[in-house]
PDB file of C-alpha atoms in Angstrom:
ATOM      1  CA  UNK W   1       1.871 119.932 379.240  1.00 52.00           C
ATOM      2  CA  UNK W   2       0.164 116.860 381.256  1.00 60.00           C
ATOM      3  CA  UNK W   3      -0.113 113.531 380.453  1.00 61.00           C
ATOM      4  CA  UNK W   4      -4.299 113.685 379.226  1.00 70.00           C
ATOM      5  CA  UNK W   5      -3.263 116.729 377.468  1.00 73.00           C
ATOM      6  CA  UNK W   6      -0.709 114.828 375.513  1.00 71.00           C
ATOM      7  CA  UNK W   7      -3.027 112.368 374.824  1.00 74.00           C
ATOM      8  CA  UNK W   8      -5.462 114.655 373.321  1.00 75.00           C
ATOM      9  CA  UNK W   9      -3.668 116.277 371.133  1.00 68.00           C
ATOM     10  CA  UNK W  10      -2.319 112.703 369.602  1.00 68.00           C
ATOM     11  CA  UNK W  11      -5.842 111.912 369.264  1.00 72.00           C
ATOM     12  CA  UNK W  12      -6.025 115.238 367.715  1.00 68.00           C
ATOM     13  CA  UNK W  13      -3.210 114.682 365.161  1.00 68.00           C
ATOM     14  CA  UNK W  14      -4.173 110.639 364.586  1.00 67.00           C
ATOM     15  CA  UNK W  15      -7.777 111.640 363.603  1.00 67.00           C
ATOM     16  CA  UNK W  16      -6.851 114.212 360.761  1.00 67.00           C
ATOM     17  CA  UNK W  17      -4.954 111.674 359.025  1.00 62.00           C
ATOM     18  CA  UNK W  18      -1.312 112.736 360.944  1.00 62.00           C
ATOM     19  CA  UNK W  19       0.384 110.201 362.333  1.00 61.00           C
ATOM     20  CA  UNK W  20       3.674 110.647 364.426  1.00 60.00           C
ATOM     21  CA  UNK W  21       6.923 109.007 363.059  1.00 63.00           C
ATOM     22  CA  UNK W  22       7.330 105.832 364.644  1.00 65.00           C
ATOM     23  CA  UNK W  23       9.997 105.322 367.647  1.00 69.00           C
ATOM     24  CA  UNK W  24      13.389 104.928 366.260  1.00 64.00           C
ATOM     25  CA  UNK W  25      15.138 102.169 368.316  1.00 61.00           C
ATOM     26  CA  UNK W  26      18.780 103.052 369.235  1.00 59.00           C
ATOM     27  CA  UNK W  27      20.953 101.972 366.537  1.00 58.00           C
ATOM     28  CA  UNK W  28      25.076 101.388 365.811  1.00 51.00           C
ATOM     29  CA  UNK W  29      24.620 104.967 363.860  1.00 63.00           C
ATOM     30  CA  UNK W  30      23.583 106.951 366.838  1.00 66.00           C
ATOM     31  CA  UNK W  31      26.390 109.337 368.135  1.00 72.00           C
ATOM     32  CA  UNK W  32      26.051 108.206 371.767  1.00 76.00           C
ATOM     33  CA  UNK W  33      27.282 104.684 370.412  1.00 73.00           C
ATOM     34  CA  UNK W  34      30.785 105.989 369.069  1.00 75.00           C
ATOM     35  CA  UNK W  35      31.091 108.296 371.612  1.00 82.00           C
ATOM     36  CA  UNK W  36      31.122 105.375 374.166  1.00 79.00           C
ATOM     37  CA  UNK W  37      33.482 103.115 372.051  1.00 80.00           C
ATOM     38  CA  UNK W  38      35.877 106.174 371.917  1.00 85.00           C
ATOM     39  CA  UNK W  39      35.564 107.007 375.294  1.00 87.00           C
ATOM     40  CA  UNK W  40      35.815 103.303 376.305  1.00 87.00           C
ATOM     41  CA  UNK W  41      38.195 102.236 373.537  1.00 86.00           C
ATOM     42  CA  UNK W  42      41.365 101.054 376.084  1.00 88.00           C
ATOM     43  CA  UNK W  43      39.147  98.614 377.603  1.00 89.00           C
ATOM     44  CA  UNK W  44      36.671  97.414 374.893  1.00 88.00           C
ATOM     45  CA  UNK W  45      39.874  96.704 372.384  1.00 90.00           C
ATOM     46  CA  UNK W  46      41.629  94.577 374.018  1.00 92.00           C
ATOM     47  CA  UNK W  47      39.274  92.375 376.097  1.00 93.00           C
ATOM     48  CA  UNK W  48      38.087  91.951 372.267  1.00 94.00           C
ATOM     49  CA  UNK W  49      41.725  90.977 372.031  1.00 95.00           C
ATOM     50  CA  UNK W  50      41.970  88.920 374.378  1.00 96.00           C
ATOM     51  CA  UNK W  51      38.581  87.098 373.526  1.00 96.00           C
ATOM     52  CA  UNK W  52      39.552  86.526 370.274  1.00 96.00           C
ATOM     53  CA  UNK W  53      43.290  84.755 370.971  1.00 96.00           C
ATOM     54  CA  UNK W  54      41.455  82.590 373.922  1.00 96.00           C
ATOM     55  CA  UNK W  55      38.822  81.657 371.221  1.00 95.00           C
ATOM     56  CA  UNK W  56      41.477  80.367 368.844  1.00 96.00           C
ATOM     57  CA  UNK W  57      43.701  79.197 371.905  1.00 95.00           C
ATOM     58  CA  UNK W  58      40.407  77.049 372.145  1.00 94.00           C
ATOM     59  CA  UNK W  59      40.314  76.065 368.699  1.00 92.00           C
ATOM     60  CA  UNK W  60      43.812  74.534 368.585  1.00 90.00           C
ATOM     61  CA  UNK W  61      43.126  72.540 372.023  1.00 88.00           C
ATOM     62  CA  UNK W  62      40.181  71.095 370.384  1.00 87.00           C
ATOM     63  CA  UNK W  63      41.809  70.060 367.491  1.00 82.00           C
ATOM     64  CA  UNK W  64      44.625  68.613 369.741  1.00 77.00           C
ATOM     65  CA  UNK W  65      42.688  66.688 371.176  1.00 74.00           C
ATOM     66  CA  UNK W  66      40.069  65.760 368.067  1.00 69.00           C
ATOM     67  CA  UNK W  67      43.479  63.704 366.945  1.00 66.00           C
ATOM     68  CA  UNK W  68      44.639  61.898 369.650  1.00 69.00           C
ATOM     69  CA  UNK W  69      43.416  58.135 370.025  1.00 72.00           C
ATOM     70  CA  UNK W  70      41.707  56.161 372.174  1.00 75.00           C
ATOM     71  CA  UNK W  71      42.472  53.850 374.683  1.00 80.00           C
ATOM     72  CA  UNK W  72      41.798  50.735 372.445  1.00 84.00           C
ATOM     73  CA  UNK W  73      43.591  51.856 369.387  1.00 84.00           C
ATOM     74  CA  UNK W  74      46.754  52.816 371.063  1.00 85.00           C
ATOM     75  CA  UNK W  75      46.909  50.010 372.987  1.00 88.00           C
ATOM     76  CA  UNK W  76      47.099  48.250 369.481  1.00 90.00           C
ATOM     77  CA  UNK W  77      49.506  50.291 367.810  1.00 89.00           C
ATOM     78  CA  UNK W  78      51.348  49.620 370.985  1.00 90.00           C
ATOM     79  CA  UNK W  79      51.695  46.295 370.197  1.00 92.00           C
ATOM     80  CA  UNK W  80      51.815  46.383 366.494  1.00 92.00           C
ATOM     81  CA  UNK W  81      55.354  48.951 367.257  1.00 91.00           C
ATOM     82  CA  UNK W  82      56.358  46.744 369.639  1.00 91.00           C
ATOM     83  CA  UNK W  83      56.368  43.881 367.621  1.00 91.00           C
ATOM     84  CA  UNK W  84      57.861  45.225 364.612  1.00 90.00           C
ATOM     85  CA  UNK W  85      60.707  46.449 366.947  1.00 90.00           C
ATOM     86  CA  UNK W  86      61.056  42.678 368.205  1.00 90.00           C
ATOM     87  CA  UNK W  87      62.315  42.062 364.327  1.00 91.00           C
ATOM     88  CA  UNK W  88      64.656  44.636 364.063  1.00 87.00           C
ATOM     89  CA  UNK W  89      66.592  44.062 367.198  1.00 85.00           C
ATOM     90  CA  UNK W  90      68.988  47.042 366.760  1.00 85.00           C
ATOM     91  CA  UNK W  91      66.277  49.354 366.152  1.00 86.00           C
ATOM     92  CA  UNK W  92      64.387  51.339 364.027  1.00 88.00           C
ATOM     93  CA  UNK W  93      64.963  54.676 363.001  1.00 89.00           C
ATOM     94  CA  UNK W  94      61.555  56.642 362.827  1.00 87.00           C
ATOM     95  CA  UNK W  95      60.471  57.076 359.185  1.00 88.00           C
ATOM     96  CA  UNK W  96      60.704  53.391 358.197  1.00 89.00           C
ATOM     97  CA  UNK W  97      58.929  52.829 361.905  1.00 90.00           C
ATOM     98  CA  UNK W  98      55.847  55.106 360.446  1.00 88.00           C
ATOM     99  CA  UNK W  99      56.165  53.099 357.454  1.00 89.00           C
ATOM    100  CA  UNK W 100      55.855  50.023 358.633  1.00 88.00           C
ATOM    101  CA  UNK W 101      53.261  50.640 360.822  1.00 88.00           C
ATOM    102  CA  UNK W 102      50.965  52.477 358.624  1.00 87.00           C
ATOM    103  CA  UNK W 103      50.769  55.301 361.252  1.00 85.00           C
ATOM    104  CA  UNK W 104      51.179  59.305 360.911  1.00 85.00           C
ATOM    105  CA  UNK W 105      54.696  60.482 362.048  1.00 86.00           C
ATOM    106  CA  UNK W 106      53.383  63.152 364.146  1.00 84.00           C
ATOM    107  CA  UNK W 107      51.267  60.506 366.020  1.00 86.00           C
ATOM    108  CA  UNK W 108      53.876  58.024 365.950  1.00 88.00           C
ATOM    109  CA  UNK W 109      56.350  59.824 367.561  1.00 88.00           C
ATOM    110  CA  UNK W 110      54.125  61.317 370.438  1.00 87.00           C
ATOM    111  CA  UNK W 111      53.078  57.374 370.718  1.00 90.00           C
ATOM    112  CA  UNK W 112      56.652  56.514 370.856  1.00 91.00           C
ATOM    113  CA  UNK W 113      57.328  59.094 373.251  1.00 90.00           C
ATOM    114  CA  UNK W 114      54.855  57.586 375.546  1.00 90.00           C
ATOM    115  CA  UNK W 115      55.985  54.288 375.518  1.00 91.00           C
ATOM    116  CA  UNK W 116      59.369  55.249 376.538  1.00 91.00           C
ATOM    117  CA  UNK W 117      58.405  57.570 379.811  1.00 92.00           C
ATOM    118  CA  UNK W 118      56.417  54.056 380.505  1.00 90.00           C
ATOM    119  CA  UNK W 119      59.813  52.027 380.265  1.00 89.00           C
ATOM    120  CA  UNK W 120      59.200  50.051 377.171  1.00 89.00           C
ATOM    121  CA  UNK W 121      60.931  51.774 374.475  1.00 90.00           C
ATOM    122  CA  UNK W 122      64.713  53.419 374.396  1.00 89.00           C
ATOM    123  CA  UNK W 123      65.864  56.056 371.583  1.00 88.00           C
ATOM    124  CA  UNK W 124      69.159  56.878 370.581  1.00 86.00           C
ATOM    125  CA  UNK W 125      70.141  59.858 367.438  1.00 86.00           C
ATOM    126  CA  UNK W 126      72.019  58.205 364.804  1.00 85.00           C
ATOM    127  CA  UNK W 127      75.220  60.601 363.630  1.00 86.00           C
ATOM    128  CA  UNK W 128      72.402  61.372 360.297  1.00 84.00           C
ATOM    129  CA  UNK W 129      70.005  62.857 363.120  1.00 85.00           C
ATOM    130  CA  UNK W 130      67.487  60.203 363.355  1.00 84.00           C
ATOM    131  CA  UNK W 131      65.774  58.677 366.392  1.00 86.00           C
ATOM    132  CA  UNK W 132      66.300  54.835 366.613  1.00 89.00           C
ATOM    133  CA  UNK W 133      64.215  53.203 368.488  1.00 89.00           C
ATOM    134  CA  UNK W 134      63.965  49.996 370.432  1.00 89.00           C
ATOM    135  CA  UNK W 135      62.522  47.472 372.970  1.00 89.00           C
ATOM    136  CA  UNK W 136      64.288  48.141 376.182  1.00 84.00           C
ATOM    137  CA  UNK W 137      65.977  44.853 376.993  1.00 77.00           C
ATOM    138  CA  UNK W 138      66.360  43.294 373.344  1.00 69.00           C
ATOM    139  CA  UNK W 139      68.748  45.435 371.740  1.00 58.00           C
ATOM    140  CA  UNK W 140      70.384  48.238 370.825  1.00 49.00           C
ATOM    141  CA  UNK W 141      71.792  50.866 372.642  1.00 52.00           C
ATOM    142  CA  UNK W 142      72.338  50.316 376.342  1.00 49.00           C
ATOM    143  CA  UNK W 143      71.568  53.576 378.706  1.00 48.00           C
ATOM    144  CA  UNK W 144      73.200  53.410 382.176  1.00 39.00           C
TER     145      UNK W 144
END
């Protein structure tokens, strides 16, 4: 059948009150779709996989780095450690260090851990398995 000859006979149908279904658009229910995930599935599984981990790999940078501190705070925690070290020259261990400084342990001790790869700070473990920390130069225990 040609193309005007098509067209006639939907004219055809239209006018006596017969309309054609409508075009289905090609759904998640059509065969051809799980025929292609099943055919595909060693490669479409775990790229979703490996989507999903990097996505939540992603996640747990972000909220890394959502808690660190900036420049200007640090640098006064810094100070405010430092100082409070100054009074205790043998040291602090590192609870009553969070304590007196008002500052998260977990942040603390990555701040502490800064300060001694810069040289300020040294840490020694007590025989009760806490860190004591102090200013390098004022006390404490001396590293060779």
């Amino acid at each position: 059948m040609s193309l005007p000859s098509a067209r006639i006979l939907l004219a055809a149908i239209q006018s006596q009150g017969f309309e054609p279904p409508p075009e289905r658009p090609a759904s998640s229910v059509d065969p051809n779709y799980f025929e292609l995930l099943e055919r595909n599935s060693h490669i479409i599984y775990p790229a979703l996989a490996i989507l999903v981990l990097g996505l939540v790999s992603l996640a747990i940078l972000q909220a890394a780095r959502a808690q660190e501190m900036d420049g200007a705070v640090k640098a006064e925690f810094k100070k405010l450690i430092i100082e409070e070290l100054r009074r205790f020259p043998a040291g602090l261990e590192t609870p009553l260090l969070a304590e007196s400084t008002g500052l998260e342990r977990g942040k603390l001790v990555r701040l502490l851990g800064q300060m001694e790869q810069e040289g300020l700070l040294l840490s020694h473990h007590t025989t009760k398995h806490q860190t004591v920390w102090c200013v390098k130069g004022v006390g404490g225990k001396k590293r060779y």
